[in-house]
Short mmCIF file of C-alpha atoms and ligand atoms in Angstrom, two decimals:
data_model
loop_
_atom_site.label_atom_id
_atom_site.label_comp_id
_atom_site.label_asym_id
_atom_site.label_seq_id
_atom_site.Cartn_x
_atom_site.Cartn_y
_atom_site.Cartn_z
CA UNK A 24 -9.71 -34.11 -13.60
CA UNK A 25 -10.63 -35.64 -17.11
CA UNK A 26 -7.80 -36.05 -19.53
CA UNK A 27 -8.14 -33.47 -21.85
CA UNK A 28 -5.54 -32.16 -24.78
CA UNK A 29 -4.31 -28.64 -23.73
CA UNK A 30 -3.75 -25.77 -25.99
CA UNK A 31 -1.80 -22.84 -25.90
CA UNK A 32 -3.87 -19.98 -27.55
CA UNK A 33 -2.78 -16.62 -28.70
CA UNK A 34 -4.97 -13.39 -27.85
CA UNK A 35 -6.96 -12.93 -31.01
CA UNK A 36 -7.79 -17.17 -30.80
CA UNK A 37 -9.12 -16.70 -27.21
CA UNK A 38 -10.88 -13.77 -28.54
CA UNK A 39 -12.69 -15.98 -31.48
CA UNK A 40 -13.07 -18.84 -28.61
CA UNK A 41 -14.70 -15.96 -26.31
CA UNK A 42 -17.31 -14.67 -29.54
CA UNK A 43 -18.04 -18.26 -30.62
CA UNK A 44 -20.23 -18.88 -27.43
CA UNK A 45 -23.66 -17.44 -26.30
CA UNK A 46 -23.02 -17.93 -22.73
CA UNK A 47 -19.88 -17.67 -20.77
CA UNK A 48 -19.32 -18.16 -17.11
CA UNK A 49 -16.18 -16.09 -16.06
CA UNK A 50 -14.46 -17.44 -12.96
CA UNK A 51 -12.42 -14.57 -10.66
CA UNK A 52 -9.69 -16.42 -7.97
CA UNK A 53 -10.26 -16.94 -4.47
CA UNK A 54 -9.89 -13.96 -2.08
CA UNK A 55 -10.19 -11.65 -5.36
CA UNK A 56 -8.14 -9.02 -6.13
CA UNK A 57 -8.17 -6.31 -8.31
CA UNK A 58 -6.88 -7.72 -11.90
CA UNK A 59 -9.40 -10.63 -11.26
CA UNK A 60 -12.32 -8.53 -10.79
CA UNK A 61 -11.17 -5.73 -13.04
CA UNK A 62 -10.34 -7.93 -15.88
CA UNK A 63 -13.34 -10.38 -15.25
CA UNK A 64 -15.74 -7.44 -14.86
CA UNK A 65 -13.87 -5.86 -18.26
CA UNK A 66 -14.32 -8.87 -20.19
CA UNK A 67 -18.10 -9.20 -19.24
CA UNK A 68 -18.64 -5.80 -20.93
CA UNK A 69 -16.64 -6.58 -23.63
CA UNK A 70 -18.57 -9.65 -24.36
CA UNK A 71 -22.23 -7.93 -23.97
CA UNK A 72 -21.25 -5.79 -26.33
CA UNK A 73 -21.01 -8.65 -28.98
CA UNK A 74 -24.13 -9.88 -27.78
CA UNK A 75 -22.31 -12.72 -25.59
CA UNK A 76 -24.02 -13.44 -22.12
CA UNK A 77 -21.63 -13.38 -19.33
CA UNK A 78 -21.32 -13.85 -16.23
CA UNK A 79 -19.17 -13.65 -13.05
CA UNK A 80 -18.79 -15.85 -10.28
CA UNK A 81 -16.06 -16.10 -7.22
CA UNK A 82 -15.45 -18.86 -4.22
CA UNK A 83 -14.93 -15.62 -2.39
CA UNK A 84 -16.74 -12.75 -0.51
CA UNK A 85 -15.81 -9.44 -2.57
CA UNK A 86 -14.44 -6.89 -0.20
CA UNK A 87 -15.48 -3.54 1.00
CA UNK A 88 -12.94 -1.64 -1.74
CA UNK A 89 -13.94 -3.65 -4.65
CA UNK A 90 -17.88 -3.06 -3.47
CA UNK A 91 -17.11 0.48 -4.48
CA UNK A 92 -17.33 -0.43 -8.07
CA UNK A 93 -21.26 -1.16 -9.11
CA UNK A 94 -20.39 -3.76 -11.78
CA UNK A 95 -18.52 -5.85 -9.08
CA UNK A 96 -21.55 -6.18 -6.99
CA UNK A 97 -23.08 -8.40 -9.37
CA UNK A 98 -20.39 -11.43 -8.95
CA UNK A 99 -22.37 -14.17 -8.05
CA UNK A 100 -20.81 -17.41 -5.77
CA UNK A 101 -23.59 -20.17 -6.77
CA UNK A 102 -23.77 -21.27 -10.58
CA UNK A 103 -26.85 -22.89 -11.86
CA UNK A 104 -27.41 -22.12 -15.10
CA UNK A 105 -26.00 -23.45 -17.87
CA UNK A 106 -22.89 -21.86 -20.13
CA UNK A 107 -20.72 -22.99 -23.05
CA UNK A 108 -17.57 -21.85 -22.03
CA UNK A 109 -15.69 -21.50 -18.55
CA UNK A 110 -13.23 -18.83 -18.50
CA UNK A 111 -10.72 -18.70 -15.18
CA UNK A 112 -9.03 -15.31 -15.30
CA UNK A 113 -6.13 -14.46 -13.21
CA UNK A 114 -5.81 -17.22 -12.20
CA UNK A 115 -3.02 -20.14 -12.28
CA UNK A 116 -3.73 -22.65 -10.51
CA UNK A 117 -6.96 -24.68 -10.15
CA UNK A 118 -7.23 -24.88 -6.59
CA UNK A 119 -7.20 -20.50 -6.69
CA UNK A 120 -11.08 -21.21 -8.04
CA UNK A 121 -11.98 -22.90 -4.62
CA UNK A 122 -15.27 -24.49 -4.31
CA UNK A 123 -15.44 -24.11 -8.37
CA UNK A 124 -12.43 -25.98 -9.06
CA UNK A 125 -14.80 -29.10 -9.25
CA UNK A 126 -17.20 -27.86 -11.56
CA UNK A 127 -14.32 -26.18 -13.74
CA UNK A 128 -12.79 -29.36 -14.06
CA UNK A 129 -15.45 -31.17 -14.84
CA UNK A 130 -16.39 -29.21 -18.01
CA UNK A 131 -15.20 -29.95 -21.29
CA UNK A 132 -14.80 -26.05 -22.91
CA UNK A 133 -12.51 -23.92 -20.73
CA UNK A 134 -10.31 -21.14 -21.31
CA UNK A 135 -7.75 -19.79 -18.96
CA UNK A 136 -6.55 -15.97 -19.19
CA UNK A 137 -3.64 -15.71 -16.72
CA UNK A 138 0.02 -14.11 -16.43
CA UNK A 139 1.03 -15.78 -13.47
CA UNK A 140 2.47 -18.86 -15.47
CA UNK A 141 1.38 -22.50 -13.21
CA UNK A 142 0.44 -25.49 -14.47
CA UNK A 143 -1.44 -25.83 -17.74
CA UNK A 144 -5.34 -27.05 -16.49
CA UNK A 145 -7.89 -25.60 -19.39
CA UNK A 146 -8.77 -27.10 -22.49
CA UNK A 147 -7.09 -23.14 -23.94
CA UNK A 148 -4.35 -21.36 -22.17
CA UNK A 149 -3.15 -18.09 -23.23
CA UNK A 150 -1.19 -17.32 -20.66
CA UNK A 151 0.84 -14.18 -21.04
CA UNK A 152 4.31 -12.74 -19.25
CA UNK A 153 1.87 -9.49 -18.65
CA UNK A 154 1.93 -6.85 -15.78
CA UNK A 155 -1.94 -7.67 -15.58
CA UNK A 156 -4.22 -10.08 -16.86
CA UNK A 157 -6.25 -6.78 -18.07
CA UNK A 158 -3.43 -6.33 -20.21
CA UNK A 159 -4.78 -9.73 -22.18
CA UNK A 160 -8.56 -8.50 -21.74
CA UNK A 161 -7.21 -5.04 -23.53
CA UNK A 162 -5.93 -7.30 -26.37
CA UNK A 163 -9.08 -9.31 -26.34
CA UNK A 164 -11.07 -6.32 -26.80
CA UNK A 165 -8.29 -4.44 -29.63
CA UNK A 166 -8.65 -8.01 -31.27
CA UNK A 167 -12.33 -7.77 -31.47
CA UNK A 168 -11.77 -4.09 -32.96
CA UNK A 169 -13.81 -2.95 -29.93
CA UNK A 170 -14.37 0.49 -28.63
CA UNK A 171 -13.93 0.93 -25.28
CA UNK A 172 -16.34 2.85 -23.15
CA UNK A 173 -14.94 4.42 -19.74
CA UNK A 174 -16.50 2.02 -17.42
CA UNK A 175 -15.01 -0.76 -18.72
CA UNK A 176 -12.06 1.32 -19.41
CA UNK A 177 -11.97 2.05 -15.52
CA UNK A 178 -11.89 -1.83 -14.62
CA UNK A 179 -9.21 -2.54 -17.12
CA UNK A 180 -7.01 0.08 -15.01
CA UNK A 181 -7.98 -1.09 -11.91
CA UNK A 182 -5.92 -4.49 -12.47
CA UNK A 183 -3.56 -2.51 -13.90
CA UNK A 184 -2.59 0.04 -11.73
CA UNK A 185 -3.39 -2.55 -8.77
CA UNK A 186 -1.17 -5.25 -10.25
CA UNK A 187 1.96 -3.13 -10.56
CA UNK A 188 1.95 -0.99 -7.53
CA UNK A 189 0.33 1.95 -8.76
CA UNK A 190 3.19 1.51 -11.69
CA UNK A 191 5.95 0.89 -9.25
CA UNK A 192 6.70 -2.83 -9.29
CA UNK A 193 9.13 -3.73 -11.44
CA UNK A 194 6.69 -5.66 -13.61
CA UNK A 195 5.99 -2.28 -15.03
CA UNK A 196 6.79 -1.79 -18.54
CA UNK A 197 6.41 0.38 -21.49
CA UNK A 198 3.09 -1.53 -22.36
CA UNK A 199 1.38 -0.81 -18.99
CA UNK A 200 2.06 2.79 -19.66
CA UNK A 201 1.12 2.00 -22.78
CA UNK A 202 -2.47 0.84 -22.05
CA UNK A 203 -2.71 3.72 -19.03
CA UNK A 204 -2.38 6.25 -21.64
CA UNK A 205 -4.96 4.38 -23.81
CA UNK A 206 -7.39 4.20 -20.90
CA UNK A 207 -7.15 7.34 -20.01
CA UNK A 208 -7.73 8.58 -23.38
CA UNK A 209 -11.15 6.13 -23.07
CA UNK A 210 -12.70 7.62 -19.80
CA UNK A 211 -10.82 5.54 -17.17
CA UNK A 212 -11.63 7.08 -13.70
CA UNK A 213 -8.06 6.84 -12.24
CA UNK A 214 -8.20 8.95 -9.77
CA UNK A 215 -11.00 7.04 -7.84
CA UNK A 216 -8.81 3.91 -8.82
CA UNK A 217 -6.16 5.33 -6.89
CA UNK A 218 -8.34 6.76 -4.33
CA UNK A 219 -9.84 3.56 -3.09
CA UNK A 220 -6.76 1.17 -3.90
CA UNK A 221 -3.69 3.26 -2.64
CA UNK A 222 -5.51 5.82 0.14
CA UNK A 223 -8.63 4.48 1.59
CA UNK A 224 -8.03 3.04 4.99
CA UNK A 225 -10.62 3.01 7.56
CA UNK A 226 -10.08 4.11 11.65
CA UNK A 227 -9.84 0.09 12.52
CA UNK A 228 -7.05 -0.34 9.36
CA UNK A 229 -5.29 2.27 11.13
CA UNK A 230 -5.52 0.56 14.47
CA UNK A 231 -4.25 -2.54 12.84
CA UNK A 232 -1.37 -1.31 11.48
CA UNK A 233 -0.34 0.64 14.25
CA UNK A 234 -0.26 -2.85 16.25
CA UNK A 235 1.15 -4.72 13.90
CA UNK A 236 3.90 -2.55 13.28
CA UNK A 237 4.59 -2.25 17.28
CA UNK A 238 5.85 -5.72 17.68
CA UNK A 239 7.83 -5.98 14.23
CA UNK A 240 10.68 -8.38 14.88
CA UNK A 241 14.09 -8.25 13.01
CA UNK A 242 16.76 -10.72 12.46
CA UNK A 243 20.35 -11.54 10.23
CA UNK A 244 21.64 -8.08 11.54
CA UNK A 245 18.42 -6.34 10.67
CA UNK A 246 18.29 -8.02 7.02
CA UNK A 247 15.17 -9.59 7.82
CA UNK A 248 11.95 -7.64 9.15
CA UNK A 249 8.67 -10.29 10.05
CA UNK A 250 5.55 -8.67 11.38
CA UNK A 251 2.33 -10.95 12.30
CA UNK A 252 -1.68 -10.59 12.65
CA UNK A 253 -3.51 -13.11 14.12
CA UNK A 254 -7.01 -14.11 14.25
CA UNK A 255 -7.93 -12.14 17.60
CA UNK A 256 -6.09 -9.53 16.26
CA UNK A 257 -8.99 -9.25 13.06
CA UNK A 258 -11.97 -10.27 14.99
CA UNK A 259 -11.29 -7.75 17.64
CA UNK A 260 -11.28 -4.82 15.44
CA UNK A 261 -13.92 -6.55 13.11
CA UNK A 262 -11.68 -6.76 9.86
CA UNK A 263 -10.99 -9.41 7.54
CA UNK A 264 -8.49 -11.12 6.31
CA UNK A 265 -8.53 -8.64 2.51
CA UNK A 266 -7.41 -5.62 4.81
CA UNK A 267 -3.70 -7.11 5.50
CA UNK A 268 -2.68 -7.16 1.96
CA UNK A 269 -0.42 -4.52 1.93
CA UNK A 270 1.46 -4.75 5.44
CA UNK A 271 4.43 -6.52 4.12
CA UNK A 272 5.37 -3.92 2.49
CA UNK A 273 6.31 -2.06 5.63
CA UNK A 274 8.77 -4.94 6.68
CA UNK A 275 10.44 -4.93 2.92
CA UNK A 276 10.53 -1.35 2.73
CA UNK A 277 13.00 -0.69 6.05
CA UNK A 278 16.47 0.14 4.14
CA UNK A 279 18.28 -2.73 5.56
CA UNK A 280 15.70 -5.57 4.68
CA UNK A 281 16.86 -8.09 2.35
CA UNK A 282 13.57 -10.16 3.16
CA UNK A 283 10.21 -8.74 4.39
CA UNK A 284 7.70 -11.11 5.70
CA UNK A 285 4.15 -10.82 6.86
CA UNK A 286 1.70 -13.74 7.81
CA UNK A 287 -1.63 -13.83 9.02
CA UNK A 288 -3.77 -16.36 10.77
CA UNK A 289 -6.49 -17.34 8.41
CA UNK A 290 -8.31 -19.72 10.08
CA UNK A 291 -7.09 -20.68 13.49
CA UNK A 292 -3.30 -21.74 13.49
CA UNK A 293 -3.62 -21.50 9.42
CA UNK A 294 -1.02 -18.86 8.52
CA UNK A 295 -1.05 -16.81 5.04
CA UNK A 296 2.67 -15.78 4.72
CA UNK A 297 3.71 -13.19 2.13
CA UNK A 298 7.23 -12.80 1.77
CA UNK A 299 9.02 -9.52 -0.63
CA UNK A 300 12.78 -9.58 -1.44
CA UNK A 301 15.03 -7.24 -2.26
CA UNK A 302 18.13 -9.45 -4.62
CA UNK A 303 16.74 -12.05 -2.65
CA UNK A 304 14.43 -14.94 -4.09
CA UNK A 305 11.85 -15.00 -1.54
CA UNK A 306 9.86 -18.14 -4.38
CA UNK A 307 12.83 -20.18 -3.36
CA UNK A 308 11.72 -20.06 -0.05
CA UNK A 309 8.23 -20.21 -0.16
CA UNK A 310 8.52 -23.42 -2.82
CA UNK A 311 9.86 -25.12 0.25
CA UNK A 312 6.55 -24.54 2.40
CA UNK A 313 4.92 -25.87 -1.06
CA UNK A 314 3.88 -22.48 -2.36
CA UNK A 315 5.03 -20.28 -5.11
CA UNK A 316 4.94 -16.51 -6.55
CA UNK A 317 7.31 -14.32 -8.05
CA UNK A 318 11.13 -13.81 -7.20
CA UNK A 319 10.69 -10.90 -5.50
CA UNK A 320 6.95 -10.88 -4.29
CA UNK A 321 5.75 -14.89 -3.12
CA UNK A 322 3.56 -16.87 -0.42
CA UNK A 323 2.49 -19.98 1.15
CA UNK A 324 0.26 -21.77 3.47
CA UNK A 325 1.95 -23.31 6.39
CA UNK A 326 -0.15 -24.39 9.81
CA UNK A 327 0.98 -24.34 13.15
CA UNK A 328 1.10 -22.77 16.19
CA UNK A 329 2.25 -18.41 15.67
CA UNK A 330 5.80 -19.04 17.31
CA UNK A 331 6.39 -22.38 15.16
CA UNK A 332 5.26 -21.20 12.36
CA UNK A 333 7.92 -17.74 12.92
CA UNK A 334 10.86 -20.07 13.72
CA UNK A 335 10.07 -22.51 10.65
CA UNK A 336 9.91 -19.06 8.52
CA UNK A 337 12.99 -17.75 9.80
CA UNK A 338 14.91 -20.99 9.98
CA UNK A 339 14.67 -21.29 6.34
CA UNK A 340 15.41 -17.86 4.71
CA UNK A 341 18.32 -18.37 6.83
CA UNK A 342 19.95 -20.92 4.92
CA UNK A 343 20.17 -18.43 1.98
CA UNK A 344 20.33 -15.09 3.15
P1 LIG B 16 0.84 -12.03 -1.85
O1 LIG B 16 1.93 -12.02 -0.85
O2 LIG B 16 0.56 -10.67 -2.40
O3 LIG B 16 -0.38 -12.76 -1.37
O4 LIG B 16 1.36 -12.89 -3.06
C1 LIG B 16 2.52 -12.57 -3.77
C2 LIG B 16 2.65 -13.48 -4.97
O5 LIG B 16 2.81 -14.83 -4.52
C3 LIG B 16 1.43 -13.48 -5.89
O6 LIG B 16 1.92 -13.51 -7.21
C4 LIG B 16 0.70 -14.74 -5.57
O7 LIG B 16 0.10 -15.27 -6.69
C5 LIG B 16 1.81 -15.67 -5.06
N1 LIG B 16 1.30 -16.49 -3.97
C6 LIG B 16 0.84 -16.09 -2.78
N2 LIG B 16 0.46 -17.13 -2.02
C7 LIG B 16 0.69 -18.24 -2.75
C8 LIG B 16 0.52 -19.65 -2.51
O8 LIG B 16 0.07 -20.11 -1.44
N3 LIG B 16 0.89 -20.48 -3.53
C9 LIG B 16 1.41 -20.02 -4.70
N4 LIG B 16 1.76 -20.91 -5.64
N5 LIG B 16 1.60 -18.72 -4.95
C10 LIG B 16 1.24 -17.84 -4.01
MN1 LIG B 17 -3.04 -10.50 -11.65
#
């Protein structure tokens, strides 16, 4: 990566960083979720409206519940043309950009918007202890004394709602209500937010879950619930990877767990894990296996065969539980 100085920006310098250019490319994190796309797609029509070009691009199929939303079908993965600022939102850490990381890296003007808090790798960082990155979008667009219509309004909620739980997580606060109440009053369309986010599930999710939950193991006098999908388990009902996303919280949200865990095979004895506590620092844990996350909501990468990769996961959350 070239040596450049960083900055920390506030919201209203991003925002004259953003309207100085004519062309943006906005970058949304691998395997995107829905404060990437919501706040990438939310910028974009932010930005047109100033008569700023923009563009969205992700290292990343988008899946089936973000196709729902028209503006998200237009995120391209191959960038060719030429742009005067790279933007990675949501995003905090490089590597989360995948096969754009090189590019990114490579380019002198870049901008992060982020409130996950890693390391520091744009030219401009304002990075913000937010609920959702949307949050800083919502700013950008306030800053820019902006109206905002109801689609964009609608992707601004999406990362919002999707980013605290449907305002459960405890990284709700008074401004996330704040901005709901905002949206709203724009033209968001929360109830098709909710809709596809919190209630959609197709026949094969169903079958999934129901055999996933079947073999959920406990441990540390049931203070510790881990459930597993492998690879044959996804190819054999045709699903993907995107569709597990929410099964840990079935394993955190038995009374007696302490520590929920889920992990998935990604790519042959590649596991995703996803850990949730409850007063328990599930980062601590996952920092071991090198990755990183919240407190109470973290992951990693770890290879191996299913059972060693279970006994290695176990193993360690029981030196502190
Ligand atoms: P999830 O379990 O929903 O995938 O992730 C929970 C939290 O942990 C998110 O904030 C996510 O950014 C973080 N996280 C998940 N996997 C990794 C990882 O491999 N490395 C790091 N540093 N953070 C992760
Ligand atoms: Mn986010």
């Amino acid at each position: 990566m070239k040596s450049i100085k960083k900055k920390t920006v506030t919201v209203s310098e991003a925002a004259q960083i953003l309207t100085s250019c004519k062309r943006v490319a906005l970058f949304a994190h691998k395997n995107p979720d829905g404060d990437t796309v919501g706040a990438c797609v939310g910028l974009k029509l932010i930005l047109q409206k100033i008569g700023v070009f923009a563009e969205i691009f992700c290292d990343s199929e988008i899946n089936g519940k973000l196709l729902r939303f028209e503006e998200a079908r237009a995120i391209k993965n191959k960038i060719d043309d030429k742009y005067d600022l790279m933007v990675a939102v949501d995003c905090g850490d490089l590597f989360r950009l995948g096969n754009f990381s090189g590019c990114y890296s490579d380019f002198d003007e870049t901008l992060t918007l982020d409130h996950h808090g890693g390391e520091y790798f744009s030219k401009y960082n304002c990075v913000k202890n937010y609920a959702s990155t949307c949050q800083i979008v919502f700013e950008v667009a306030d800053a820019l004394r902006l109206q905002i219509d109801e689609v964009s309004a609608t992707y601004l909620y999406m990362g919002l709602c999707t980013d605290t739980g449907n305002f459960a997580h405890n990284n709700t606060d008074y401004d996330s209500f704040s901005m709901a109440a905002q949206l709203f009053k724009y033209g968001a369309d929360i109830q098709k937010v909710y809709q596809v986010f919190f209630r959609d599930v197709t026949f094969a999710e169903i079958k999934l879950t129901a055999r996933v939950l079947s073999r959920v193991r406990s441990y540390y006098d049931n203070q510790m619930y881990l459930l597993y999908v492998t690879k044959s388990d996804l190819d054999e009902l045709g699903l993907d990877q995107s569709v597990t996303s929410g099964l840990v919280r079935y394993a955190i949200d038995i009374d007696t767990a302490k520590v929920g865990v889920c992990i998935v095979e990604y790519l042959p004895n590649t596991f995703k894990v996803s850990m949730r506590g409850k007063d328990f620092s599930v980062r601590n844990v996952c920092n071991e296996f090198g990755g990183g996350g919240h407190v109470l909501a973290a992951g990693c990468l770890i290879n191996g065969f299913l059972e060693d990769v279970i006994e290695k996961i176990v193993r360690a959350v029981g030196y502190s539980i």
